[in-house]
Short mmCIF file of C-alpha atoms in Angstrom, two decimals:
data_model
loop_
_atom_site.label_atom_id
_atom_site.label_comp_id
_atom_site.label_asym_id
_atom_site.label_seq_id
_atom_site.Cartn_x
_atom_site.Cartn_y
_atom_site.Cartn_z
CA UNK A 24 6.10 9.96 8.89
CA UNK A 25 5.54 7.11 11.37
CA UNK A 26 8.54 6.45 13.32
CA UNK A 27 10.24 3.33 13.12
CA UNK A 28 9.91 2.66 16.99
CA UNK A 29 6.51 2.90 17.56
CA UNK A 30 6.30 2.11 21.69
CA UNK A 31 9.28 3.65 23.48
CA UNK A 32 10.97 1.19 26.13
CA UNK A 33 12.83 2.75 29.09
CA UNK A 34 14.96 0.96 31.35
CA UNK A 35 13.22 -0.22 34.41
CA UNK A 36 10.00 0.03 32.68
CA UNK A 37 8.08 -3.26 31.75
CA UNK A 38 7.48 -4.13 28.16
CA UNK A 39 4.32 -3.03 26.86
CA UNK A 40 1.25 -5.12 27.31
CA UNK A 41 0.02 -7.00 24.25
CA UNK A 42 -2.80 -4.59 24.06
CA UNK A 43 -0.87 -1.76 23.43
CA UNK A 44 1.67 -3.45 21.31
CA UNK A 45 -1.40 -4.30 19.11
CA UNK A 46 -2.61 -0.58 19.18
CA UNK A 47 1.03 0.46 18.03
CA UNK A 48 0.96 -2.35 15.37
CA UNK A 49 -2.29 -1.69 14.22
CA UNK A 50 -1.54 2.07 13.84
CA UNK A 51 1.37 1.08 11.62
CA UNK A 52 -0.37 -1.49 9.81
CA UNK A 53 -3.28 1.27 8.90
CA UNK A 54 -0.24 3.51 7.59
CA UNK A 55 0.70 0.57 5.59
CA UNK A 56 -2.25 -0.32 3.72
CA UNK A 57 -3.77 3.07 3.48
CA UNK A 58 -1.84 3.23 -0.05
CA UNK A 59 -4.99 0.93 -1.12
CA UNK A 60 -7.38 3.62 -0.69
CA UNK A 61 -5.37 6.31 -3.23
CA UNK A 62 -7.43 5.64 -6.18
CA UNK A 63 -10.80 5.48 -4.52
CA UNK A 64 -10.94 8.70 -2.50
CA UNK A 65 -13.60 11.05 -2.43
CA UNK A 66 -13.65 14.02 -5.35
CA UNK A 67 -12.17 13.90 -8.70
CA UNK A 68 -8.53 12.69 -9.19
CA UNK A 69 -5.45 15.01 -9.72
CA UNK A 70 -5.39 16.24 -13.61
CA UNK A 71 -2.23 15.28 -15.18
CA UNK A 72 0.73 17.66 -15.45
CA UNK A 73 0.77 19.65 -18.72
CA UNK A 74 3.67 20.94 -20.73
CA UNK A 75 5.63 20.96 -23.77
CA UNK A 76 8.59 18.78 -22.54
CA UNK A 77 6.99 16.97 -19.58
CA UNK A 78 3.30 15.61 -21.01
CA UNK A 79 4.79 13.16 -23.62
CA UNK A 80 7.17 11.25 -21.18
CA UNK A 81 4.18 11.29 -18.31
CA UNK A 82 1.94 9.86 -20.97
CA UNK A 83 4.56 7.26 -21.85
CA UNK A 84 4.63 6.31 -18.14
CA UNK A 85 0.88 6.22 -17.64
CA UNK A 86 0.75 3.76 -20.64
CA UNK A 87 3.57 1.42 -18.59
CA UNK A 88 0.57 0.76 -16.04
CA UNK A 89 -1.86 -0.73 -18.42
CA UNK A 90 -0.67 -4.39 -17.75
CA UNK A 91 -1.60 -3.41 -13.93
CA UNK A 92 -5.32 -3.18 -15.29
CA UNK A 93 -5.29 -6.01 -17.90
CA UNK A 94 -4.55 -9.12 -16.04
CA UNK A 95 -3.13 -10.70 -13.03
CA UNK A 96 0.17 -9.42 -11.33
CA UNK A 97 2.13 -9.71 -8.34
CA UNK A 98 3.37 -6.65 -6.24
CA UNK A 99 5.51 -5.89 -3.19
CA UNK A 100 5.71 -2.55 -1.39
CA UNK A 101 8.49 -1.81 1.28
CA UNK A 102 9.09 1.03 3.56
CA UNK A 103 10.53 1.44 7.04
CA UNK A 104 7.07 0.60 8.72
CA UNK A 105 6.92 -2.70 6.87
CA UNK A 106 5.89 -4.52 3.56
CA UNK A 107 2.57 -5.14 1.61
CA UNK A 108 2.78 -7.86 -0.90
CA UNK A 109 0.59 -10.07 -2.61
CA UNK A 110 -1.31 -11.04 -5.95
CA UNK A 111 -4.05 -9.62 -7.74
CA UNK A 112 -6.28 -9.88 -10.54
CA UNK A 113 -8.56 -6.78 -11.78
CA UNK A 114 -10.23 -8.60 -13.87
CA UNK A 115 -11.52 -11.60 -12.14
CA UNK A 116 -12.02 -9.31 -8.90
CA UNK A 117 -9.46 -11.52 -6.76
CA UNK A 118 -6.91 -10.04 -4.13
CA UNK A 119 -4.43 -12.33 -2.05
CA UNK A 120 -2.14 -9.89 0.13
CA UNK A 121 -0.12 -9.88 3.36
CA UNK A 122 0.75 -6.98 5.63
CA UNK A 123 3.54 -7.31 7.83
CA UNK A 124 4.67 -4.84 10.51
CA UNK A 125 7.06 -4.78 13.46
CA UNK A 126 7.59 -2.30 16.76
CA UNK A 127 9.71 -3.08 19.59
CA UNK A 128 10.72 -7.15 18.83
CA UNK A 129 6.89 -7.65 18.37
CA UNK A 130 5.36 -8.50 14.83
CA UNK A 131 1.96 -8.63 13.33
CA UNK A 132 1.02 -10.35 9.96
CA UNK A 133 -2.38 -9.72 8.37
CA UNK A 134 -3.02 -11.83 5.54
CA UNK A 135 -6.21 -10.72 3.53
CA UNK A 136 -8.03 -12.55 0.88
CA UNK A 137 -10.80 -10.68 -1.56
CA UNK A 138 -13.13 -12.89 -3.69
CA UNK A 139 -15.04 -11.09 -6.04
CA UNK A 140 -17.00 -8.62 -3.33
CA UNK A 141 -16.21 -10.64 -0.22
CA UNK A 142 -13.19 -10.25 2.28
CA UNK A 143 -11.34 -12.65 4.57
CA UNK A 144 -8.44 -12.07 6.92
CA UNK A 145 -5.92 -13.78 8.95
CA UNK A 146 -3.99 -12.63 12.31
CA UNK A 147 -0.95 -13.80 13.50
CA UNK A 148 1.84 -12.70 15.78
CA UNK A 149 0.51 -11.44 19.01
CA UNK A 150 -0.46 -13.47 22.49
CA UNK A 151 -4.17 -12.64 22.01
CA UNK A 152 -7.05 -14.81 21.08
CA UNK A 153 -7.63 -14.82 17.47
CA UNK A 154 -3.97 -13.87 16.48
CA UNK A 155 -2.76 -17.54 16.24
CA UNK A 156 -2.93 -17.41 12.43
CA UNK A 157 -5.14 -20.54 12.46
CA UNK A 158 -8.30 -18.80 11.88
CA UNK A 159 -9.96 -16.99 9.15
CA UNK A 160 -12.46 -13.92 9.80
CA UNK A 161 -15.13 -13.07 7.72
CA UNK A 162 -15.40 -8.94 6.99
CA UNK A 163 -18.25 -7.37 6.82
CA UNK A 164 -18.06 -4.58 4.27
CA UNK A 165 -21.03 -2.33 5.62
CA UNK A 166 -18.85 -1.86 8.54
CA UNK A 167 -15.68 -0.70 6.77
CA UNK A 168 -15.20 3.10 7.41
CA UNK A 169 -11.97 3.52 5.51
CA UNK A 170 -11.51 2.88 2.18
CA UNK A 171 -8.41 0.56 1.03
CA UNK A 172 -8.32 -0.84 4.64
CA UNK A 173 -6.60 -4.10 4.49
CA UNK A 174 -6.60 -3.74 0.87
CA UNK A 175 -10.10 -3.79 0.67
CA UNK A 176 -12.07 -1.71 -1.90
CA UNK A 177 -8.38 -1.89 -3.67
CA UNK A 178 -8.51 -4.56 -6.48
CA UNK A 179 -7.90 -2.17 -9.27
CA UNK A 180 -4.92 -0.39 -8.01
CA UNK A 181 -3.61 -2.16 -4.15
CA UNK A 182 -0.55 -0.11 -4.38
CA UNK A 183 -2.07 3.48 -5.45
CA UNK A 184 0.73 3.94 -8.35
CA UNK A 185 -1.72 4.95 -10.67
CA UNK A 186 -2.71 8.04 -8.74
CA UNK A 187 0.94 8.55 -7.68
CA UNK A 188 1.93 8.51 -11.71
CA UNK A 189 -0.87 11.30 -12.40
CA UNK A 190 0.92 13.78 -10.19
CA UNK A 191 4.11 13.42 -11.25
CA UNK A 192 6.24 16.24 -13.43
CA UNK A 193 9.64 17.20 -14.58
CA UNK A 194 9.43 13.50 -16.19
CA UNK A 195 12.52 12.37 -17.79
CA UNK A 196 13.61 8.88 -19.58
CA UNK A 197 16.99 7.21 -20.04
CA UNK A 198 16.74 3.76 -21.73
CA UNK A 199 14.31 1.82 -19.49
CA UNK A 200 14.67 4.25 -16.50
CA UNK A 201 12.10 7.28 -15.88
CA UNK A 202 13.45 9.94 -13.38
CA UNK A 203 11.49 13.24 -12.18
CA UNK A 204 9.41 14.81 -9.29
CA UNK A 205 6.04 13.79 -7.40
CA UNK A 206 4.00 16.58 -6.19
CA UNK A 207 2.63 14.72 -2.58
CA UNK A 208 0.14 17.21 -2.18
CA UNK A 209 -2.05 15.83 -5.09
CA UNK A 210 -1.54 12.41 -3.75
CA UNK A 211 -4.07 11.11 -1.38
CA UNK A 212 -2.11 8.19 0.07
CA UNK A 213 1.36 6.34 -1.03
CA UNK A 214 2.41 3.16 1.12
CA UNK A 215 3.09 4.46 4.56
CA UNK A 216 3.57 7.70 4.40
CA UNK A 217 1.87 10.72 6.41
CA UNK A 218 0.82 12.44 3.61
CA UNK A 219 -0.63 15.44 5.60
CA UNK A 220 3.09 15.60 7.39
CA UNK A 221 4.57 15.40 4.05
CA UNK A 222 2.90 18.22 3.35
CA UNK A 223 4.24 20.59 6.27
CA UNK A 224 7.43 20.27 4.32
CA UNK A 225 6.32 23.19 2.04
CA UNK A 226 7.78 23.43 -1.38
CA UNK A 227 9.68 20.16 -0.82
CA UNK A 228 6.31 18.35 -0.88
CA UNK A 229 5.52 19.64 -4.30
CA UNK A 230 9.01 18.04 -5.74
CA UNK A 231 9.74 14.68 -4.17
CA UNK A 232 12.10 12.84 -6.57
CA UNK A 233 11.17 9.40 -8.08
CA UNK A 234 12.62 6.77 -9.80
CA UNK A 235 10.67 4.28 -12.15
CA UNK A 236 11.55 1.24 -14.37
CA UNK A 237 10.07 -0.45 -17.04
CA UNK A 238 10.82 -3.94 -18.77
CA UNK A 239 11.51 -4.75 -22.32
CA UNK A 240 7.85 -4.78 -22.77
CA UNK A 241 7.35 -1.12 -21.27
CA UNK A 242 5.68 -2.31 -18.43
CA UNK A 243 6.17 -0.96 -15.12
CA UNK A 244 8.28 -3.00 -12.83
CA UNK A 245 9.49 -0.66 -9.84
CA UNK A 246 8.56 2.46 -8.53
CA UNK A 247 10.86 4.61 -5.99
CA UNK A 248 9.52 7.51 -4.17
CA UNK A 249 12.33 9.58 -1.96
CA UNK A 250 10.26 10.60 0.85
CA UNK A 251 12.63 12.62 3.30
CA UNK A 252 13.60 9.97 5.74
CA UNK A 253 11.30 7.14 4.38
CA UNK A 254 11.64 5.98 0.67
CA UNK A 255 8.78 3.73 -0.28
CA UNK A 256 9.67 1.28 -3.11
CA UNK A 257 7.04 -0.95 -5.11
CA UNK A 258 7.95 -3.46 -7.38
CA UNK A 259 5.54 -5.43 -10.14
CA UNK A 260 6.29 -8.76 -11.43
CA UNK A 261 4.61 -12.15 -12.96
CA UNK A 262 2.14 -10.19 -15.55
CA UNK A 263 -0.43 -12.49 -16.56
CA UNK A 264 -0.42 -14.35 -13.20
CA UNK A 265 -3.67 -16.61 -12.96
CA UNK A 266 -4.70 -16.10 -8.77
CA UNK A 267 -6.34 -19.52 -7.72
CA UNK A 268 -7.72 -17.62 -4.51
CA UNK A 269 -11.11 -18.96 -2.98
CA UNK A 270 -12.98 -18.20 -0.12
CA UNK A 271 -11.83 -20.15 3.37
CA UNK A 272 -13.83 -22.59 4.36
CA UNK A 273 -15.59 -21.84 7.94
CA UNK A 274 -14.53 -18.74 8.27
CA UNK A 275 -15.79 -17.07 11.54
CA UNK A 276 -17.33 -13.22 11.89
CA UNK A 277 -14.54 -10.92 12.49
CA UNK A 278 -14.97 -9.73 16.22
CA UNK A 279 -16.25 -6.42 16.99
CA UNK A 280 -13.12 -4.96 18.82
CA UNK A 281 -11.05 -5.98 15.79
CA UNK A 282 -12.55 -3.40 13.32
CA UNK A 283 -11.23 -0.40 15.22
CA UNK A 284 -8.03 -1.89 16.12
CA UNK A 285 -7.33 -3.06 12.67
CA UNK A 286 -8.35 0.51 11.46
CA UNK A 287 -11.59 -0.92 9.65
#
């Protein structure tokens, strides 16, 4: 997992420069929004766990995700590195999301709009040109090399919960709550978690505890995965939300150097 303090400072040493802070914050940013690529990786998705006592309840939990595919909703994902919040409408192909990360007293906020295949971003938080939060930049999709970066290509599942549920097993239910474990070796990404490092935990990685909650209509409203030293929680609300997201006027092309810095 990424550490909370991304750039250490020591007595007598100057604070990191703005570019250094940007690099560190961008590193955390890439981790936070890596979740958006979970259901868009290469190859076949993991197959559901089967078994006489597990499969029925896992199937119930999978059905609780249907509301995330049938209309708009709001989401919020929180971990130590930062947060990923917003609204999405998978039918209208609209996304309005914000990533916030911090390091050593500095903060970086990235707003992203997805409008029917086009993407725009706005940067706030560092004393550098283009980070005043006033300018919208147009992202060239042909230059985006990381699936899911900034929430791009994540219209169907921005938090990656569908792939996560597929990797659950030992699922149990009590009232509106589900518990069980997740085989993280079968998950491409979940929030800011560094999956390769989790896998290095050995057998522990195959049985990471989770807790999920559904509402009175059996729609998933929360999912918490107890990653060691870095639990990640996602919440879902406002089902049926209609987004009024539109392309920002006078958006400028995203500067060349920011594609790499932002992990695109």
